[in-house]
Short mmCIF file of C-alpha atoms and ligand atoms in Angstrom, two decimals:
data_model
loop_
_atom_site.label_atom_id
_atom_site.label_comp_id
_atom_site.label_asym_id
_atom_site.label_seq_id
_atom_site.Cartn_x
_atom_site.Cartn_y
_atom_site.Cartn_z
CA MET A 1 1.70 0.60 -19.45
CA ARG A 2 5.43 0.74 -18.80
CA THR A 3 7.10 -1.71 -16.45
CA THR A 4 9.90 -1.17 -14.00
CA THR A 5 12.00 -3.40 -11.76
CA LEU A 6 11.40 -3.22 -8.02
CA GLY A 7 14.79 -2.33 -6.61
CA ARG A 8 17.96 -4.15 -7.75
CA ASN A 9 16.67 -7.60 -6.84
CA GLY A 10 12.93 -7.47 -7.33
CA PRO A 11 10.49 -8.53 -10.02
CA ALA A 12 9.43 -6.48 -13.05
CA VAL A 13 6.10 -4.77 -12.27
CA SER A 14 3.80 -2.21 -13.87
CA GLU A 15 4.58 1.41 -12.99
CA LEU A 16 1.35 1.49 -10.95
CA GLY A 17 0.08 -1.20 -8.59
CA LEU A 18 -3.44 -2.01 -7.43
CA GLY A 19 -4.09 -2.48 -3.69
CA CYS A 20 -7.17 -4.56 -2.95
CA MET A 21 -7.62 -3.89 0.80
CA GLY A 22 -10.62 -1.57 0.43
CA MET A 23 -12.52 -4.20 -1.58
CA SER A 24 -13.11 -6.23 1.60
CA PRO A 25 -15.55 -5.33 4.36
CA GLY A 26 -14.38 -3.69 7.57
CA VAL A 27 -11.98 -1.19 6.02
CA TYR A 28 -13.57 1.66 4.09
CA GLY A 29 -17.29 1.09 4.73
CA PRO A 30 -19.65 -0.73 2.38
CA THR A 31 -18.09 -2.79 -0.41
CA GLU A 32 -19.34 -4.21 -3.69
CA GLU A 33 -17.63 -7.49 -4.41
CA THR A 34 -18.54 -7.70 -8.11
CA GLU A 35 -17.32 -4.14 -8.67
CA GLY A 36 -14.06 -4.97 -6.85
CA ILE A 37 -13.49 -7.96 -9.10
CA ALA A 38 -14.41 -5.91 -12.19
CA THR A 39 -11.85 -3.30 -11.05
CA ILE A 40 -9.12 -5.96 -10.80
CA HIS A 41 -10.05 -7.21 -14.28
CA ALA A 42 -9.97 -3.66 -15.68
CA ALA A 43 -6.59 -3.05 -14.04
CA ILE A 44 -5.08 -6.17 -15.60
CA GLU A 45 -6.61 -5.21 -18.93
CA ALA A 46 -4.91 -1.80 -18.63
CA GLY A 47 -1.54 -3.47 -18.02
CA ILE A 48 -1.32 -3.38 -14.21
CA THR A 49 0.58 -6.45 -13.04
CA LEU A 50 1.23 -5.67 -9.36
CA ILE A 51 -1.68 -6.79 -7.16
CA ASP A 52 -1.38 -6.19 -3.40
CA THR A 53 -3.31 -7.95 -0.65
CA GLY A 54 -2.89 -9.11 2.96
CA ASP A 55 -4.03 -12.26 4.74
CA PHE A 56 -5.73 -10.18 7.45
CA TYR A 57 -7.65 -7.93 5.02
CA GLY A 58 -11.18 -9.11 5.69
CA MET A 59 -9.56 -12.07 7.52
CA GLY A 60 -8.95 -14.11 4.38
CA HIS A 61 -11.79 -12.49 2.40
CA ASN A 62 -9.46 -10.31 0.37
CA GLU A 63 -7.21 -13.15 -0.74
CA MET A 64 -10.28 -15.17 -1.78
CA LEU A 65 -11.61 -12.18 -3.72
CA VAL A 66 -8.26 -11.80 -5.49
CA ARG A 67 -8.33 -15.54 -6.27
CA ARG A 68 -11.76 -15.23 -7.90
CA ALA A 69 -10.65 -12.20 -9.89
CA LEU A 70 -7.54 -14.03 -11.14
CA GLU A 71 -9.36 -17.14 -12.30
CA GLY A 72 -8.46 -17.60 -15.96
CA VAL A 73 -5.62 -15.04 -15.80
CA PRO A 74 -2.25 -16.66 -16.58
CA ARG A 75 -0.34 -16.83 -13.30
CA THR A 76 2.76 -15.24 -14.81
CA ARG A 77 0.77 -12.17 -15.88
CA VAL A 78 0.50 -10.89 -12.29
CA VAL A 79 2.88 -10.22 -9.42
CA ILE A 80 1.03 -11.00 -6.20
CA SER A 81 2.22 -9.17 -3.07
CA VAL A 82 0.93 -10.49 0.26
CA LYS A 83 1.31 -9.07 3.77
CA PHE A 84 1.17 -11.36 6.78
CA GLY A 85 1.58 -11.19 10.53
CA GLY A 86 -1.41 -9.10 11.63
CA MET A 87 -3.53 -11.19 14.00
CA ARG A 88 -7.25 -10.60 14.53
CA ASP A 89 -9.89 -12.13 16.76
CA PRO A 90 -13.22 -13.38 15.34
CA SER A 91 -14.78 -9.95 15.80
CA GLY A 92 -12.05 -8.44 13.62
CA VAL A 93 -10.14 -6.63 16.38
CA PHE A 94 -6.37 -6.55 15.84
CA ILE A 95 -4.63 -8.48 18.61
CA GLY A 96 -0.96 -8.17 17.68
CA GLN A 97 1.73 -9.24 15.23
CA ASP A 98 3.31 -12.64 14.83
CA GLY A 99 6.67 -12.77 13.07
CA ARG A 100 7.93 -16.07 14.48
CA PRO A 101 9.42 -18.33 11.77
CA GLN A 102 6.91 -21.12 12.38
CA ALA A 103 4.04 -18.60 12.20
CA VAL A 104 5.40 -17.21 8.91
CA LYS A 105 5.31 -20.70 7.38
CA ASN A 106 1.83 -21.34 8.77
CA PHE A 107 0.47 -18.00 7.45
CA LEU A 108 2.01 -18.78 4.05
CA ALA A 109 0.43 -22.24 3.84
CA TYR A 110 -3.04 -20.74 4.34
CA SER A 111 -2.45 -17.83 1.95
CA LEU A 112 -1.33 -20.18 -0.82
CA ARG A 113 -4.50 -22.21 -0.34
CA ARG A 114 -6.81 -19.16 -0.24
CA LEU A 115 -5.14 -17.61 -3.29
CA GLY A 116 -5.16 -20.94 -5.14
CA THR A 117 -1.56 -20.58 -6.23
CA ASP A 118 1.72 -22.50 -5.84
CA TYR A 119 3.78 -19.42 -5.02
CA ILE A 120 3.54 -15.83 -3.86
CA ASP A 121 5.69 -13.31 -5.71
CA ILE A 122 6.44 -10.93 -2.82
CA TYR A 123 5.82 -11.94 0.77
CA ARG A 124 6.16 -9.38 3.57
CA PRO A 125 5.55 -8.92 7.29
CA ALA A 126 2.97 -6.12 7.60
CA ARG A 127 4.53 -4.79 10.80
CA LEU A 128 7.55 -5.57 12.93
CA ASP A 129 6.84 -8.10 15.67
CA PRO A 130 8.71 -6.48 18.57
CA ALA A 131 9.25 -9.88 20.18
CA VAL A 132 11.00 -11.42 17.16
CA PRO A 133 14.26 -10.22 15.56
CA ILE A 134 13.62 -9.17 11.95
CA GLU A 135 16.43 -11.56 10.96
CA ASP A 136 14.28 -14.51 12.11
CA THR A 137 11.13 -13.35 10.29
CA VAL A 138 12.97 -12.59 7.04
CA GLY A 139 15.01 -15.78 7.47
CA ALA A 140 11.76 -17.77 7.42
CA VAL A 141 10.64 -16.01 4.21
CA ALA A 142 14.08 -16.81 2.73
CA ASP A 143 13.56 -20.49 3.67
CA MET A 144 10.27 -20.40 1.80
CA ILE A 145 11.99 -18.85 -1.23
CA ARG A 146 14.48 -21.73 -1.23
CA ALA A 147 11.56 -24.16 -0.98
CA GLY A 148 9.89 -22.53 -4.01
CA TYR A 149 6.77 -21.12 -2.29
CA VAL A 150 7.82 -17.44 -2.43
CA ARG A 151 9.81 -15.48 -5.03
CA HIS A 152 10.87 -12.28 -3.23
CA VAL A 153 11.18 -10.73 0.24
CA GLY A 154 9.25 -7.52 0.81
CA LEU A 155 9.07 -5.30 3.88
CA SER A 156 6.46 -2.91 5.23
CA GLU A 157 6.64 0.18 7.45
CA LEU A 158 10.16 -0.45 8.80
CA GLY A 159 12.77 2.11 9.81
CA ALA A 160 16.21 2.41 8.19
CA GLU A 161 18.14 0.32 10.73
CA THR A 162 15.69 -2.58 10.58
CA ILE A 163 15.70 -2.46 6.77
CA LYS A 164 19.50 -2.79 6.78
CA ARG A 165 19.33 -5.80 9.11
CA ALA A 166 16.64 -7.49 7.00
CA HIS A 167 18.57 -6.91 3.77
CA LYS A 168 21.64 -8.66 5.22
CA VAL A 169 19.63 -11.85 5.65
CA HIS A 170 18.18 -11.85 2.14
CA PRO A 171 18.08 -9.17 -0.61
CA VAL A 172 14.85 -7.21 -0.26
CA ALA A 173 12.77 -6.35 -3.35
CA ASP A 174 10.71 -3.48 -1.95
CA LEU A 175 9.57 -1.63 1.12
CA GLN A 176 5.84 -0.89 1.22
CA ILE A 177 5.23 2.34 3.09
CA GLU A 178 2.90 5.33 3.20
CA TYR A 179 4.07 8.21 1.02
CA SER A 180 2.06 11.18 -0.19
CA LEU A 181 1.98 14.96 -0.26
CA MET A 182 0.65 14.74 3.30
CA SER A 183 3.02 12.01 4.59
CA ARG A 184 6.62 12.60 3.61
CA GLY A 185 8.31 11.04 6.64
CA ILE A 186 10.27 8.54 4.53
CA GLU A 187 12.40 11.24 2.92
CA LYS A 188 14.76 11.77 5.87
CA THR A 189 16.38 8.38 6.45
CA ILE A 190 14.25 5.61 4.92
CA LEU A 191 14.40 6.65 1.26
CA PRO A 192 18.16 7.33 1.31
CA THR A 193 18.64 3.87 2.86
CA THR A 194 16.47 1.99 0.36
CA ARG A 195 18.23 3.83 -2.47
CA GLN A 196 21.65 2.97 -1.12
CA LEU A 197 20.70 -0.71 -0.79
CA GLY A 198 18.83 -0.94 -4.12
CA ILE A 199 15.42 -1.62 -2.57
CA GLY A 200 12.30 -0.37 -4.38
CA ILE A 201 9.43 1.52 -2.75
CA THR A 202 5.80 0.54 -3.20
CA ALA A 203 3.95 3.58 -1.89
CA TYR A 204 0.51 3.29 -0.32
CA GLY A 205 -1.78 6.00 1.06
CA VAL A 206 -0.86 8.07 -2.01
CA LEU A 207 -4.29 9.71 -1.71
CA SER A 208 -4.09 9.72 2.10
CA ARG A 209 -6.89 7.13 2.03
CA GLY A 210 -8.98 9.12 -0.42
CA LEU A 211 -8.65 12.50 1.32
CA LEU A 212 -6.55 13.90 -1.53
CA SER A 213 -9.35 13.14 -3.98
CA GLY A 214 -11.53 15.58 -2.04
CA ARG A 215 -14.18 12.89 -1.52
CA VAL A 216 -14.49 11.82 2.10
CA PRO A 217 -16.87 9.33 3.72
CA SER A 218 -19.86 10.82 5.50
CA SER A 219 -19.67 10.84 9.28
CA GLY A 220 -22.44 8.22 9.51
CA SER A 221 -20.62 5.74 7.22
CA LYS A 222 -20.63 2.33 8.94
CA GLY A 223 -17.52 0.14 9.23
CA ASP A 224 -15.20 2.81 7.87
CA ILE A 225 -11.89 3.00 9.75
CA ARG A 226 -11.37 6.52 8.45
CA ILE A 227 -14.41 7.76 10.37
CA VAL A 228 -13.79 5.55 13.38
CA ARG A 229 -10.16 6.34 14.04
CA MET A 230 -8.09 8.05 11.37
CA PRO A 231 -7.06 11.50 12.67
CA ARG A 232 -7.11 13.28 9.31
CA PHE A 233 -10.81 12.45 8.86
CA GLN A 234 -11.94 13.61 12.30
CA GLN A 235 -14.08 16.71 12.65
CA GLY A 236 -11.89 19.75 13.15
CA ASN A 237 -9.16 18.22 10.98
CA VAL A 238 -11.06 17.10 7.92
CA GLU A 239 -12.36 20.61 7.12
CA LYS A 240 -8.81 22.01 7.22
CA ASN A 241 -7.49 19.18 5.08
CA LEU A 242 -10.22 19.60 2.48
CA ARG A 243 -9.22 23.26 2.17
CA LEU A 244 -5.75 22.06 1.11
CA VAL A 245 -7.35 19.79 -1.47
CA GLU A 246 -9.28 22.79 -2.83
CA ALA A 247 -5.96 24.57 -3.43
CA LEU A 248 -4.80 21.44 -5.26
CA ARG A 249 -8.01 21.43 -7.29
CA GLN A 250 -7.29 24.97 -8.54
CA ILE A 251 -3.91 23.86 -9.87
CA GLY A 252 -5.54 20.77 -11.38
CA ASP A 253 -8.21 22.84 -13.14
CA GLU A 254 -5.48 24.67 -15.04
CA LYS A 255 -3.90 21.40 -16.12
CA GLY A 256 -7.11 19.49 -16.82
CA ALA A 257 -6.44 17.10 -13.94
CA THR A 258 -8.21 16.14 -10.73
CA PRO A 259 -6.62 16.62 -7.28
CA ALA A 260 -6.17 12.83 -7.02
CA GLN A 261 -4.32 12.76 -10.34
CA LEU A 262 -1.98 15.54 -9.20
CA ALA A 263 -1.33 13.68 -5.92
CA ILE A 264 -0.48 10.47 -7.82
CA ALA A 265 1.67 12.30 -10.38
CA TRP A 266 3.56 14.02 -7.55
CA VAL A 267 4.48 10.68 -5.93
CA ARG A 268 5.57 9.35 -9.32
CA SER A 269 7.75 12.42 -9.82
CA ARG A 270 9.74 11.56 -6.68
CA GLY A 271 11.78 8.84 -8.38
CA ALA A 272 11.74 5.87 -10.71
CA ASP A 273 12.25 3.56 -7.72
CA ILE A 274 8.79 4.47 -6.37
CA VAL A 275 5.74 2.51 -7.56
CA PRO A 276 2.44 3.92 -6.26
CA VAL A 277 -0.01 1.21 -5.14
CA LEU A 278 -3.46 2.77 -5.44
CA GLY A 279 -6.50 1.61 -3.55
CA ALA A 280 -9.03 2.04 -6.39
CA ARG A 281 -11.99 -0.22 -5.67
CA ARG A 282 -14.30 0.93 -8.44
CA ARG A 283 -13.64 1.10 -12.17
CA GLN A 284 -14.30 4.83 -12.17
CA GLN A 285 -11.56 5.37 -9.57
CA LEU A 286 -9.21 3.16 -11.58
CA LYS A 287 -9.89 5.27 -14.68
CA GLU A 288 -9.02 8.42 -12.74
CA THR A 289 -5.87 6.73 -11.40
CA LEU A 290 -4.73 5.65 -14.87
CA GLY A 291 -5.28 9.20 -16.12
CA ALA A 292 -2.50 10.34 -13.80
CA LEU A 293 0.03 8.46 -15.94
CA GLU A 294 -0.53 10.97 -18.74
CA LEU A 295 0.23 13.95 -16.51
CA LYS A 296 3.58 15.70 -16.86
CA LEU A 297 4.67 17.96 -14.01
CA ASP A 298 7.52 20.46 -14.39
CA ALA A 299 9.51 21.99 -11.54
CA ALA A 300 7.13 24.96 -11.25
CA ASP A 301 4.10 22.62 -11.03
CA ILE A 302 5.81 20.57 -8.33
CA ALA A 303 6.63 23.70 -6.31
CA ARG A 304 3.00 24.89 -6.50
CA ILE A 305 1.64 21.47 -5.56
CA GLU A 306 3.97 21.20 -2.57
CA ALA A 307 2.99 24.70 -1.46
CA ALA A 308 -0.70 23.76 -1.67
CA VAL A 309 -0.45 20.51 0.31
CA SER A 310 2.35 19.89 2.77
CA PRO A 311 2.80 17.64 5.82
CA SER A 312 3.13 20.72 8.05
CA GLY A 313 -0.16 22.12 6.71
CA THR A 314 -1.97 18.81 7.18
CA ALA A 315 -4.12 18.41 10.28
CA GLY A 316 -3.76 15.04 11.99
CA ALA A 317 -1.26 12.17 11.85
CA ARG A 318 -1.49 9.35 9.32
CA TYR A 319 -2.62 6.83 11.97
CA ASP A 320 -4.06 7.15 15.46
CA ALA A 321 -1.68 7.00 18.44
CA PRO A 322 -1.97 3.24 19.21
CA GLN A 323 -1.25 2.35 15.58
CA MET A 324 1.57 4.88 15.30
CA ALA A 325 3.17 3.15 18.28
CA HIS A 326 3.37 -0.07 16.23
CA LEU A 327 5.24 1.54 13.34
CA ASP A 328 8.96 0.81 13.36
CA SER A 329 9.21 3.41 10.57
CA GLU A 330 7.95 6.12 12.95
CA ALA A 331 9.94 4.89 15.97
CA GLN A 332 13.17 5.45 14.05
CA ALA A 333 12.09 8.69 12.38
N1 NAP B 1 1.74 -1.83 4.08
C1 NAP B 1 0.80 -1.23 4.75
O1 NAP B 1 0.92 -1.00 5.95
C2 NAP B 1 -0.45 -0.81 4.04
C3 NAP B 1 -1.39 -0.02 4.71
C4 NAP B 1 -2.54 0.37 4.02
C5 NAP B 1 -2.73 0.00 2.70
N2 NAP B 1 -1.81 -0.78 2.07
C6 NAP B 1 -2.01 -1.23 0.66
O2 NAP B 1 -2.05 -0.10 -0.17
C7 NAP B 1 -3.28 -0.06 -0.92
C8 NAP B 1 -3.74 1.39 -1.09
O3 NAP B 1 -3.88 1.94 0.20
P1 NAP B 1 -4.82 3.09 0.69
O4 NAP B 1 -6.16 2.58 0.91
O5 NAP B 1 -4.08 3.71 1.82
O6 NAP B 1 -4.81 4.01 -0.59
P2 NAP B 1 -5.27 5.34 -1.17
O7 NAP B 1 -5.05 5.08 -2.61
O8 NAP B 1 -4.60 6.49 -0.51
O9 NAP B 1 -6.83 5.48 -0.82
C9 NAP B 1 -7.76 4.62 -1.37
C10 NAP B 1 -9.15 5.18 -1.21
O10 NAP B 1 -9.23 6.46 -1.81
C11 NAP B 1 -10.52 6.66 -2.40
N3 NAP B 1 -10.34 7.13 -3.79
C12 NAP B 1 -10.93 8.21 -4.33
N4 NAP B 1 -10.53 8.40 -5.58
C13 NAP B 1 -9.69 7.43 -5.88
C14 NAP B 1 -8.96 7.10 -7.05
N5 NAP B 1 -9.00 7.82 -8.15
N6 NAP B 1 -8.17 6.02 -7.01
C15 NAP B 1 -8.08 5.29 -5.88
N7 NAP B 1 -8.76 5.56 -4.73
C16 NAP B 1 -9.56 6.64 -4.75
C17 NAP B 1 -11.26 5.35 -2.29
O11 NAP B 1 -12.14 5.45 -1.18
P3 NAP B 1 -13.73 5.54 -1.42
O12 NAP B 1 -14.05 4.41 -2.34
O13 NAP B 1 -14.33 5.41 -0.08
O14 NAP B 1 -13.95 6.87 -2.08
C18 NAP B 1 -10.17 4.35 -1.96
O15 NAP B 1 -10.63 3.28 -1.16
C19 NAP B 1 -4.25 -0.91 -0.09
O16 NAP B 1 -5.29 -1.43 -0.88
C20 NAP B 1 -3.33 -1.97 0.44
O17 NAP B 1 -3.14 -2.99 -0.54
C21 NAP B 1 -0.66 -1.16 2.72
#
């Protein structure tokens, strides 16, 4: 697998990343821990070096799963990206963001312990804490870089103006943000800004949480946030969205590719500064994901793909209204 550098100041990473969120309970329904760990092993075997997690994914569970998967793997072989700041109560309900400098250092201390490592490669606030200037939050991460506990500053779901302010405090490696055929909001102001500043993009939701694979959870699936609250999966919307995926499937059939592979290849075609972070949680999904690297799209393919699946044709927003309200990236759009 080829490697690339995240932005002008970031680390070298594989051209695809693996996001581990869905391997923990409480996100996408039932999970299989051993299969999650086997998927991380298979990803590393295939050359993936960028591993993404968050301290609030499964409330520490995800970091501990990543730790188990990385036992015996040389530390320098992986680039660990960790999100912090999302606070949850014991029942798992999200109760806000904390971006205060002392909270950043506290979150980091616990993440280092759970991950069983001396340093985190990329450390990022998951969302903007509206009560704390971004300069203070990023300043605390910069302090931790100087102290040797973190290597790079990352950001997540911020708008262009906030990105500029953060970058003035310390050079930013990458912005993690949703980007797919169905969610192209970053193209207007965010992408031009990250490109101007030399900040890389790690794109999540490349499959719109699996929708673009054409496989959706059944309505009775327990503990699946897609069924509980994600607009694109709600009845009335999901049928329309799956029709778009069928149009994608027809194009894929001609090219010997699945809809998911076309969706991944399309994101990759948007620029060398964009590294898709896929949420494969089973080895079979990883295999499909890796297959997308072989796919070559020409201008005519891209035009057909964009005609088949577009943000304007997609039914439902990428998050529900309360979550959209917490996205600085959407507030500035
Ligand atoms: N910064 C942020 O705000 C933020 C937000 C969300 C996620 N993330 C990060 O980004 C990663 C990916 O996010 P996502 O869950 O939105 O990603 P995604 O890649 O759009 O969707 C992942 C889901 O798609 C389904 N899927 C079907 N075929 C697949 C295939 N070939 N490869 C991968 N998945 C396939 C799986 O669900 P089934 O197994 O149910 O079929 C899987 O859980 C997360 O793990 C997390 O690390 C960051």
